[in-house]
Amino acid sequence: MHTTATENGTITDETTYQLTGADRCDSCGAQAYVRVEMESGSELFFCSHHGKKFHDKLSPLAKSWLDESARLLEK
């Protein structure tokens, strides 16, 4: 399950995943578990580590924030 926060603050839980192993972190190239859609329309992809690192700085500028980091804890 992942959590998506939208621009109006709505948080939704969904059971399907949108990110795949082909999605790579823009900072380090690891598998992406976070996708950020910016107000400008561009998208940024981050691994869990960099998603946490940049969350506070980017979230005010983001249109949506998709975080599937919980997948790392699944068996």
Coordinates of C-alpha atoms in Angstrom, one line a residue:
M1 CA 0.0 0.0 0.0
H2 CA 1.3 3.5 -0.7
T3 CA 0.2 7.0 0.3
T4 CA -0.3 9.9 -2.1
A5 CA -0.6 13.4 -0.8
T6 CA -2.2 15.9 -3.3
E7 CA -2.0 19.6 -3.5
N8 CA -5.1 20.1 -1.4
G9 CA -3.7 17.9 1.4
T10 CA -5.8 14.8 0.6
I11 CA -4.1 11.6 1.4
T12 CA -5.2 8.4 -0.3
D13 CA -4.2 4.8 0.3
E14 CA -4.2 2.5 -2.7
T15 CA -3.3 -1.1 -3.1
T16 CA -1.8 -0.9 -6.6
Y17 CA 1.7 0.4 -7.2
Q18 CA 2.6 2.9 -9.9
L19 CA 6.4 2.8 -9.8
T20 CA 8.4 -0.1 -11.3
G21 CA 12.0 -1.3 -11.2
A22 CA 12.6 0.7 -14.4
D23 CA 12.0 4.0 -12.5
R24 CA 15.3 5.3 -11.2
C25 CA 16.3 7.9 -8.6
D26 CA 17.3 11.2 -10.2
S27 CA 20.0 11.7 -7.5
C28 CA 21.7 8.3 -7.4
G29 CA 20.2 6.0 -9.9
A30 CA 18.8 3.5 -7.4
Q31 CA 15.3 2.1 -7.8
A32 CA 12.8 5.0 -7.3
Y33 CA 10.1 4.6 -4.6
V34 CA 9.0 8.3 -4.6
R35 CA 7.6 10.3 -7.5
V36 CA 7.1 14.0 -7.2
E37 CA 5.0 16.0 -9.7
M38 CA 6.0 19.6 -9.6
E39 CA 3.7 22.5 -10.2
S40 CA 5.6 23.2 -13.4
G41 CA 4.5 19.8 -14.7
S42 CA 7.9 18.1 -14.4
E43 CA 8.4 14.9 -12.5
L44 CA 11.2 13.9 -10.1
F45 CA 12.0 10.4 -9.0
F46 CA 13.8 9.5 -5.8
C47 CA 14.9 6.4 -3.9
S48 CA 13.5 6.2 -0.4
H49 CA 16.6 7.9 1.1
H50 CA 16.6 10.9 -1.2
G51 CA 12.8 11.2 -1.0
K52 CA 13.2 11.7 2.7
K53 CA 16.2 14.0 2.3
F54 CA 14.3 16.4 -0.1
H55 CA 10.8 16.1 1.3
D56 CA 10.8 19.2 3.4
K57 CA 12.4 21.3 0.7
L58 CA 10.3 20.1 -2.2
S59 CA 6.9 19.4 -0.7
P60 CA 5.8 23.1 -0.7
L61 CA 6.5 23.2 -4.5
A62 CA 5.0 19.9 -5.3
K63 CA 1.6 19.3 -7.0
S64 CA 1.6 15.7 -5.7
W65 CA 3.9 13.4 -3.8
L66 CA 3.7 9.6 -4.3
D67 CA 5.6 7.6 -1.8
E68 CA 5.8 3.8 -2.2
S69 CA 8.7 3.4 0.3
A70 CA 6.5 1.0 2.4
R71 CA 7.2 -1.6 -0.4
L72 CA 10.7 -2.0 1.1
L73 CA 9.2 -3.5 4.2
E74 CA 7.0 -6.0 2.4
K75 CA 7.9 -9.7 2.2

